[in-house]
């Protein structure tokens, strides 16, 4: 039980819990580098799980989960003891690797008096540790597509021009993605971080996912965390009022990838609800064009708009333009409209914008309108 007491009460984990900006430092006790943390709560307890992790260190299958006092999962970590082998030589690698609850890389920590070094036994400098931290945080990298044996090339088969002059063994196209003189260590760590353990961490989080936890994750400043949370709403948790408010706050943002994911998180069943339709209309009226186009595309999935929402869309039709205007007409084509609504739409036939007036004329013709005054306006000359 000593290890759990140490893990639970150590001030080290209190420091980790308050990380918000990239934390990277070396001190006399431990070397540790971290990325922004998803859940900013104080650690209170640690649980250890024996899991089936099919990776290069599968003999070390313990996964630790650190939670807050109220039981909210904060981060996970593994204690790694593995050899790094190259040129028929092996060196031990002892390191703790950390993941946020979304599976995103959080950081690494070396035991007291341990350090990383290059093949010539040169210890990593602060700059090198910082570069390694950023390499490990990068998900899209050639390291994902290559084999361990591809980290080195033979000069007599590729020519000296293909060899990194500093490492003398690393292909130039891989040089930006590994630490010079420590390519194998970089490769090993990257695959441990972005491999099977990441999936296990995500599975643990999904097993206890809730609307409240999704809201906490959405407060993260990191886009990847937001996207992960938004992708685990529909079919996973209830779309509670608080979660709904949080999702629509994101729809107002300028990160259009997140905006799309937020709209995708709204299920077809939710689209039938009056408050959701109201919030979509509000965004359609108030937000910029890039948000409007995504909102109206979502509204195209609404088969039955509430009457007040239909009226509001008709009344604001003239303020829309381009493809947003065109798609708004597409939304209205699916709806049952009243004579009053048709008259308000027909008023746009007088628009000086020929695109709008012609689109309205075509729309009214397709609607099989029976109002004599409107028919007289849309008849062909």
Short mmCIF file of C-alpha atoms in Angstrom, two decimals:
data_model
loop_
_atom_site.label_atom_id
_atom_site.label_comp_id
_atom_site.label_asym_id
_atom_site.label_seq_id
_atom_site.Cartn_x
_atom_site.Cartn_y
_atom_site.Cartn_z
CA UNK A 1 0.00 0.00 0.00
CA UNK A 2 2.99 2.30 0.33
CA UNK A 3 3.03 3.08 -3.38
CA UNK A 4 -0.61 4.17 -3.32
CA UNK A 5 -0.03 6.44 -0.36
CA UNK A 6 2.92 7.99 -2.11
CA UNK A 7 1.00 8.41 -5.36
CA UNK A 8 -2.08 9.79 -3.69
CA UNK A 9 -0.48 12.33 -1.39
CA UNK A 10 2.68 13.28 -3.24
CA UNK A 11 2.89 16.98 -4.01
CA UNK A 12 4.17 15.99 -7.42
CA UNK A 13 0.65 15.12 -8.53
CA UNK A 14 -0.75 18.28 -7.07
CA UNK A 15 1.66 20.13 -9.33
CA UNK A 16 0.54 18.08 -12.31
CA UNK A 17 -3.12 18.79 -11.54
CA UNK A 18 -2.73 22.54 -11.87
CA UNK A 19 -0.90 22.43 -15.18
CA UNK A 20 -2.69 24.67 -17.67
CA UNK A 21 0.04 25.89 -19.98
CA UNK A 22 2.80 23.72 -21.32
CA UNK A 23 4.91 22.74 -18.33
CA UNK A 24 8.49 21.75 -18.91
CA UNK A 25 11.24 21.87 -16.40
CA UNK A 26 14.18 20.01 -14.98
CA UNK A 27 14.91 20.02 -11.28
CA UNK A 28 17.26 18.23 -8.96
CA UNK A 29 14.73 15.52 -8.10
CA UNK A 30 12.91 14.54 -11.27
CA UNK A 31 12.81 15.43 -14.93
CA UNK A 32 9.24 15.94 -16.12
CA UNK A 33 7.60 17.58 -19.11
CA UNK A 34 3.88 18.03 -19.66
CA UNK A 35 1.30 19.33 -22.11
CA UNK A 36 -1.90 21.21 -21.10
CA UNK A 37 -4.12 19.12 -18.86
CA UNK A 38 -7.72 18.35 -19.84
CA UNK A 39 -9.27 18.23 -16.36
CA UNK A 40 -7.96 20.84 -13.94
CA UNK A 41 -8.85 19.20 -10.64
CA UNK A 42 -6.70 18.24 -7.67
CA UNK A 43 -5.73 14.56 -7.50
CA UNK A 44 -7.13 12.72 -4.51
CA UNK A 45 -6.88 8.98 -5.16
CA UNK A 46 -5.14 6.52 -7.45
CA UNK A 47 -6.46 3.19 -8.68
CA UNK A 48 -4.39 0.56 -10.42
CA UNK A 49 -5.78 -1.78 -13.08
CA UNK A 50 -4.28 -4.84 -14.69
CA UNK A 51 -5.23 -4.52 -18.34
CA UNK A 52 -4.50 -6.43 -21.51
CA UNK A 53 -2.29 -3.99 -23.40
CA UNK A 54 -0.95 -5.54 -26.56
CA UNK A 55 2.18 -3.49 -27.16
CA UNK A 56 5.95 -3.82 -27.02
CA UNK A 57 5.96 -3.78 -23.20
CA UNK A 58 2.92 -5.98 -22.66
CA UNK A 59 4.63 -7.59 -19.68
CA UNK A 60 4.05 -4.29 -17.87
CA UNK A 61 0.25 -4.22 -17.97
CA UNK A 62 -0.58 -1.97 -15.02
CA UNK A 63 -2.53 1.19 -15.76
CA UNK A 64 -3.00 3.82 -13.05
CA UNK A 65 -6.02 6.12 -12.91
CA UNK A 66 -5.82 9.31 -10.85
CA UNK A 67 -9.13 10.86 -9.76
CA UNK A 68 -10.36 13.91 -7.89
CA UNK A 69 -12.10 13.83 -4.52
CA UNK A 70 -15.53 13.61 -6.20
CA UNK A 71 -14.37 10.67 -8.32
CA UNK A 72 -13.79 12.57 -11.56
CA UNK A 73 -11.00 10.89 -13.57
CA UNK A 74 -8.15 13.34 -14.16
CA UNK A 75 -5.38 11.43 -15.91
CA UNK A 76 -3.85 8.00 -16.40
CA UNK A 77 -0.26 6.81 -16.39
CA UNK A 78 1.96 3.77 -16.85
CA UNK A 79 5.30 2.94 -15.28
CA UNK A 80 7.45 1.83 -18.20
CA UNK A 81 10.49 -0.42 -17.91
CA UNK A 82 11.65 -1.52 -21.35
CA UNK A 83 14.85 -1.94 -23.35
CA UNK A 84 15.64 0.20 -26.37
CA UNK A 85 17.73 -1.85 -28.76
CA UNK A 86 19.85 -0.80 -31.76
CA UNK A 87 23.08 -2.03 -33.35
CA UNK A 88 22.79 -5.24 -31.30
CA UNK A 89 22.92 -3.23 -28.09
CA UNK A 90 20.16 -2.57 -25.57
CA UNK A 91 19.73 0.19 -23.03
CA UNK A 92 17.06 0.26 -20.34
CA UNK A 93 14.36 2.90 -20.54
CA UNK A 94 12.64 3.73 -17.25
CA UNK A 95 9.96 6.37 -17.51
CA UNK A 96 6.39 7.20 -16.48
CA UNK A 97 4.05 8.11 -19.34
CA UNK A 98 0.86 10.12 -18.79
CA UNK A 99 -2.39 10.45 -20.73
CA UNK A 100 -5.31 12.82 -20.38
CA UNK A 101 -8.67 11.09 -20.01
CA UNK A 102 -9.41 11.72 -23.71
CA UNK A 103 -6.35 9.65 -24.59
CA UNK A 104 -4.35 12.73 -25.53
CA UNK A 105 -0.70 12.64 -24.48
CA UNK A 106 -0.18 14.51 -21.21
CA UNK A 107 3.52 14.14 -20.47
CA UNK A 108 6.39 12.09 -19.14
CA UNK A 109 8.38 11.89 -15.92
CA UNK A 110 11.67 10.23 -15.18
CA UNK A 111 12.42 8.64 -11.80
CA UNK A 112 14.74 10.47 -9.45
CA UNK A 113 18.35 10.57 -10.74
CA UNK A 114 17.27 9.12 -14.12
CA UNK A 115 17.85 10.98 -17.40
CA UNK A 116 17.61 10.35 -21.13
CA UNK A 117 20.73 10.31 -23.27
CA UNK A 118 21.82 9.90 -26.87
CA UNK A 119 23.72 6.97 -28.33
CA UNK A 120 27.02 8.60 -27.37
CA UNK A 121 25.78 8.82 -23.75
CA UNK A 122 25.32 12.58 -24.02
CA UNK A 123 22.48 13.55 -21.63
CA UNK A 124 19.51 15.38 -23.12
CA UNK A 125 19.62 19.14 -22.71
CA UNK A 126 16.55 21.18 -21.76
CA UNK A 127 16.01 22.07 -25.43
CA UNK A 128 16.11 18.41 -26.40
CA UNK A 129 13.62 17.44 -23.70
CA UNK A 130 11.30 20.21 -24.89
CA UNK A 131 11.60 18.99 -28.49
CA UNK A 132 10.87 15.43 -27.38
CA UNK A 133 7.80 16.64 -25.49
CA UNK A 134 6.46 18.29 -28.64
CA UNK A 135 7.28 15.30 -30.84
CA UNK A 136 5.40 12.99 -28.47
CA UNK A 137 2.42 15.37 -28.46
CA UNK A 138 2.15 15.29 -32.27
CA UNK A 139 -0.30 12.66 -33.51
CA UNK A 140 0.17 13.18 -37.25
CA UNK A 141 3.77 12.16 -37.97
CA UNK A 142 5.65 9.73 -40.26
CA UNK A 143 6.50 7.72 -37.14
CA UNK A 144 2.99 6.29 -37.33
CA UNK A 145 3.61 4.74 -40.74
CA UNK A 146 7.12 3.31 -40.47
CA UNK A 147 8.64 0.19 -39.00
CA UNK A 148 11.27 0.16 -36.25
CA UNK A 149 13.86 -1.05 -38.78
CA UNK A 150 13.24 1.93 -41.05
CA UNK A 151 14.81 4.33 -38.58
CA UNK A 152 18.22 3.65 -40.07
CA UNK A 153 19.48 3.38 -43.63
CA UNK A 154 22.63 1.96 -45.13
CA UNK A 155 24.85 4.54 -46.84
CA UNK A 156 25.89 2.11 -49.55
CA UNK A 157 22.27 1.50 -50.57
CA UNK A 158 20.91 5.03 -50.44
CA UNK A 159 23.94 7.24 -50.84
CA UNK A 160 25.41 9.69 -48.37
CA UNK A 161 23.10 12.44 -49.55
CA UNK A 162 20.16 10.60 -47.92
CA UNK A 163 21.82 10.36 -44.51
CA UNK A 164 21.46 12.85 -41.71
CA UNK A 165 25.02 14.08 -41.22
CA UNK A 166 24.57 14.51 -37.48
CA UNK A 167 22.99 11.18 -36.60
CA UNK A 168 24.77 9.34 -39.46
CA UNK A 169 21.94 6.79 -39.41
CA UNK A 170 18.58 8.60 -39.56
CA UNK A 171 16.96 9.33 -42.95
CA UNK A 172 16.64 13.06 -43.55
CA UNK A 173 12.87 12.88 -44.01
CA UNK A 174 12.54 11.52 -40.44
CA UNK A 175 15.02 13.90 -38.81
CA UNK A 176 12.39 16.52 -37.76
CA UNK A 177 10.33 13.81 -36.05
CA UNK A 178 12.99 12.19 -33.87
CA UNK A 179 15.72 13.27 -31.49
CA UNK A 180 19.11 13.23 -33.14
CA UNK A 181 21.10 10.39 -31.68
CA UNK A 182 18.02 8.98 -29.96
CA UNK A 183 15.75 7.99 -32.86
CA UNK A 184 14.93 4.57 -31.40
CA UNK A 185 14.00 6.03 -28.02
CA UNK A 186 11.78 8.62 -29.73
CA UNK A 187 10.12 5.97 -31.87
CA UNK A 188 9.52 3.65 -28.92
CA UNK A 189 8.01 6.39 -26.75
CA UNK A 190 5.80 7.77 -29.54
CA UNK A 191 4.31 4.34 -30.26
CA UNK A 192 3.77 3.60 -26.58
CA UNK A 193 1.90 6.88 -26.20
CA UNK A 194 -0.22 6.67 -29.35
CA UNK A 195 -0.81 2.93 -29.35
CA UNK A 196 -2.83 0.43 -27.35
CA UNK A 197 -2.64 2.29 -24.02
CA UNK A 198 -4.31 5.33 -25.54
CA UNK A 199 -7.24 3.14 -26.57
CA UNK A 200 -7.43 1.61 -23.10
CA UNK A 201 -7.51 5.06 -21.51
CA UNK A 202 -10.35 6.13 -23.80
CA UNK A 203 -12.26 2.94 -23.02
CA UNK A 204 -11.95 3.60 -19.28
CA UNK A 205 -13.27 7.12 -19.78
CA UNK A 206 -16.15 5.97 -21.98
CA UNK A 207 -17.10 3.40 -19.34
CA UNK A 208 -17.88 6.20 -16.88
CA UNK A 209 -18.84 8.94 -19.32
CA UNK A 210 -21.60 11.34 -18.29
CA UNK A 211 -22.99 14.69 -19.34
CA UNK A 212 -21.16 16.29 -16.43
CA UNK A 213 -17.83 14.78 -17.45
CA UNK A 214 -18.35 15.82 -21.08
CA UNK A 215 -18.92 19.41 -19.90
CA UNK A 216 -15.66 19.31 -17.92
CA UNK A 217 -13.76 18.05 -20.96
CA UNK A 218 -15.32 20.74 -23.17
CA UNK A 219 -13.78 23.35 -20.88
CA UNK A 220 -10.33 22.24 -22.03
CA UNK A 221 -8.45 24.81 -24.16
CA UNK A 222 -7.26 22.04 -26.48
CA UNK A 223 -9.15 21.43 -29.72
CA UNK A 224 -8.52 17.67 -29.67
CA UNK A 225 -10.18 17.38 -26.25
CA UNK A 226 -13.23 19.32 -27.40
CA UNK A 227 -13.55 17.18 -30.52
CA UNK A 228 -13.25 13.96 -28.52
CA UNK A 229 -15.95 15.11 -26.09
CA UNK A 230 -18.30 16.25 -28.87
CA UNK A 231 -17.90 12.91 -30.63
CA UNK A 232 -18.98 11.15 -27.43
CA UNK A 233 -22.31 12.92 -26.85
CA UNK A 234 -24.78 11.45 -29.32
CA UNK A 235 -25.37 7.84 -28.32
CA UNK A 236 -23.32 8.14 -25.13
CA UNK A 237 -24.90 10.68 -22.74
CA UNK A 238 -28.12 12.60 -22.19
CA UNK A 239 -28.28 15.98 -23.90
CA UNK A 240 -29.00 17.83 -20.66
CA UNK A 241 -29.79 21.57 -20.51
CA UNK A 242 -26.29 22.35 -19.19
CA UNK A 243 -24.64 20.28 -21.90
CA UNK A 244 -26.91 21.83 -24.53
CA UNK A 245 -25.84 25.30 -23.38
CA UNK A 246 -22.18 24.31 -23.58
CA UNK A 247 -22.53 22.85 -27.07
CA UNK A 248 -24.28 25.94 -28.40
CA UNK A 249 -21.60 28.15 -26.85
CA UNK A 250 -19.11 26.27 -29.00
CA UNK A 251 -21.29 26.75 -32.08
CA UNK A 252 -20.76 30.49 -31.62
CA UNK A 253 -16.99 30.08 -31.78
CA UNK A 254 -14.47 30.75 -34.54
CA UNK A 255 -12.95 27.26 -34.60
CA UNK A 256 -15.05 25.90 -37.45
CA UNK A 257 -13.87 22.33 -36.95
CA UNK A 258 -15.26 22.50 -33.42
CA UNK A 259 -18.40 24.25 -34.72
CA UNK A 260 -19.06 21.36 -37.11
CA UNK A 261 -18.44 18.78 -34.42
CA UNK A 262 -20.75 20.64 -32.04
CA UNK A 263 -23.53 20.62 -34.63
CA UNK A 264 -22.88 16.93 -35.34
CA UNK A 265 -23.34 16.25 -31.63
CA UNK A 266 -27.00 17.28 -31.92
CA UNK A 267 -28.95 14.12 -32.72
CA UNK A 268 -31.90 13.91 -35.11
CA UNK A 269 -34.22 13.40 -32.16
CA UNK A 270 -32.93 16.59 -30.54
CA UNK A 271 -33.59 18.50 -33.76
CA UNK A 272 -37.32 18.00 -33.22
CA UNK A 273 -37.20 19.89 -29.91
CA UNK A 274 -38.42 23.47 -29.82
CA UNK A 275 -35.55 24.84 -27.71
CA UNK A 276 -32.93 23.28 -30.01
CA UNK A 277 -34.63 24.77 -33.08
CA UNK A 278 -34.77 28.14 -31.33
CA UNK A 279 -31.06 28.02 -30.52
CA UNK A 280 -30.24 27.08 -34.12
CA UNK A 281 -32.30 30.01 -35.38
CA UNK A 282 -30.54 32.35 -32.99
CA UNK A 283 -27.16 31.20 -34.30
CA UNK A 284 -28.39 31.51 -37.90
CA UNK A 285 -29.36 35.12 -37.33
CA UNK A 286 -26.52 36.32 -35.13
CA UNK A 287 -23.35 34.49 -36.15
CA UNK A 288 -20.97 35.06 -39.06
CA UNK A 289 -21.37 33.53 -42.51
CA UNK A 290 -19.10 30.55 -41.82
CA UNK A 291 -21.22 29.56 -38.84
CA UNK A 292 -24.49 30.36 -40.63
CA UNK A 293 -23.71 27.95 -43.49
CA UNK A 294 -23.02 25.12 -41.06
CA UNK A 295 -26.14 25.89 -39.01
CA UNK A 296 -28.47 26.00 -41.99
CA UNK A 297 -27.00 22.70 -43.24
CA UNK A 298 -27.94 21.21 -39.88
CA UNK A 299 -31.42 22.68 -40.15
CA UNK A 300 -31.84 20.94 -43.49
CA UNK A 301 -32.19 17.77 -41.42
CA UNK A 302 -35.23 19.22 -39.63
CA UNK A 303 -38.30 17.66 -41.19
CA UNK A 304 -40.75 19.53 -38.97
CA UNK A 305 -39.96 23.02 -37.78
CA UNK A 306 -42.13 24.46 -35.04
CA UNK A 307 -44.51 27.18 -36.29
CA UNK A 308 -42.76 30.03 -34.47
CA UNK A 309 -39.39 28.87 -35.85
CA UNK A 310 -40.80 28.72 -39.39
CA UNK A 311 -42.13 32.27 -39.01
CA UNK A 312 -38.79 33.50 -37.69
CA UNK A 313 -36.93 31.88 -40.59
CA UNK A 314 -39.32 33.42 -43.12
CA UNK A 315 -39.03 36.87 -41.51
CA UNK A 316 -35.23 36.73 -41.58
CA UNK A 317 -34.93 35.26 -45.06
CA UNK A 318 -34.07 38.65 -46.57
CA UNK A 319 -31.08 39.07 -44.25
CA UNK A 320 -29.45 35.90 -45.55
CA UNK A 321 -27.31 35.66 -48.65
CA UNK A 322 -25.44 33.29 -50.91
CA UNK A 323 -25.66 29.61 -50.14
CA UNK A 324 -27.13 30.29 -46.70
CA UNK A 325 -30.13 31.92 -48.39
CA UNK A 326 -30.38 29.09 -50.92
CA UNK A 327 -30.25 26.42 -48.23
CA UNK A 328 -32.80 28.31 -46.13
CA UNK A 329 -35.24 27.96 -49.03
CA UNK A 330 -34.40 24.26 -49.11
CA UNK A 331 -35.35 24.04 -45.43
CA UNK A 332 -38.65 25.81 -46.09
CA UNK A 333 -39.44 23.52 -49.02
CA UNK A 334 -39.88 20.67 -46.54
CA UNK A 335 -42.29 22.62 -44.35
CA UNK A 336 -46.01 23.25 -44.46
CA UNK A 337 -46.32 27.01 -44.89
CA UNK A 338 -49.29 29.31 -44.39
CA UNK A 339 -50.59 31.97 -46.76
CA UNK A 340 -49.15 34.64 -44.48
CA UNK A 341 -45.72 33.04 -44.77
CA UNK A 342 -45.99 32.84 -48.56
CA UNK A 343 -46.87 36.54 -48.78
CA UNK A 344 -43.82 37.46 -46.68
CA UNK A 345 -41.61 35.31 -48.89
CA UNK A 346 -43.16 36.82 -52.04
CA UNK A 347 -42.18 40.29 -50.85
CA UNK A 348 -38.61 39.36 -51.72
CA UNK A 349 -39.60 39.18 -55.40
CA UNK A 350 -38.98 42.94 -55.38
CA UNK A 351 -35.40 42.51 -54.23
CA UNK A 352 -32.81 44.37 -56.30
CA UNK A 353 -30.62 41.29 -55.97
CA UNK A 354 -31.54 39.18 -58.99
CA UNK A 355 -30.19 36.03 -57.33
CA UNK A 356 -32.66 36.48 -54.47
CA UNK A 357 -35.66 37.49 -56.60
CA UNK A 358 -35.11 34.69 -59.12
CA UNK A 359 -34.62 32.13 -56.34
CA UNK A 360 -37.83 33.26 -54.65
CA UNK A 361 -39.74 33.04 -57.92
CA UNK A 362 -38.52 29.51 -58.53
CA UNK A 363 -39.31 28.55 -54.94
CA UNK A 364 -42.90 29.86 -55.11
CA UNK A 365 -43.54 28.11 -58.42
CA UNK A 366 -42.44 24.81 -56.95
CA UNK A 367 -44.65 25.34 -53.91
CA UNK A 368 -47.88 25.18 -55.89
CA UNK A 369 -49.03 28.45 -54.36
CA UNK A 370 -52.74 29.17 -54.82
CA UNK A 371 -52.89 32.80 -53.65
CA UNK A 372 -54.00 34.90 -56.71
CA UNK A 373 -51.85 37.92 -55.85
CA UNK A 374 -48.74 35.78 -55.60
CA UNK A 375 -49.59 33.84 -58.76
CA UNK A 376 -49.83 37.09 -60.68
CA UNK A 377 -46.35 38.05 -59.50
CA UNK A 378 -44.65 34.80 -60.48
CA UNK A 379 -46.37 34.14 -63.82
CA UNK A 380 -44.09 34.06 -66.80
CA UNK A 381 -44.10 37.09 -69.03
#
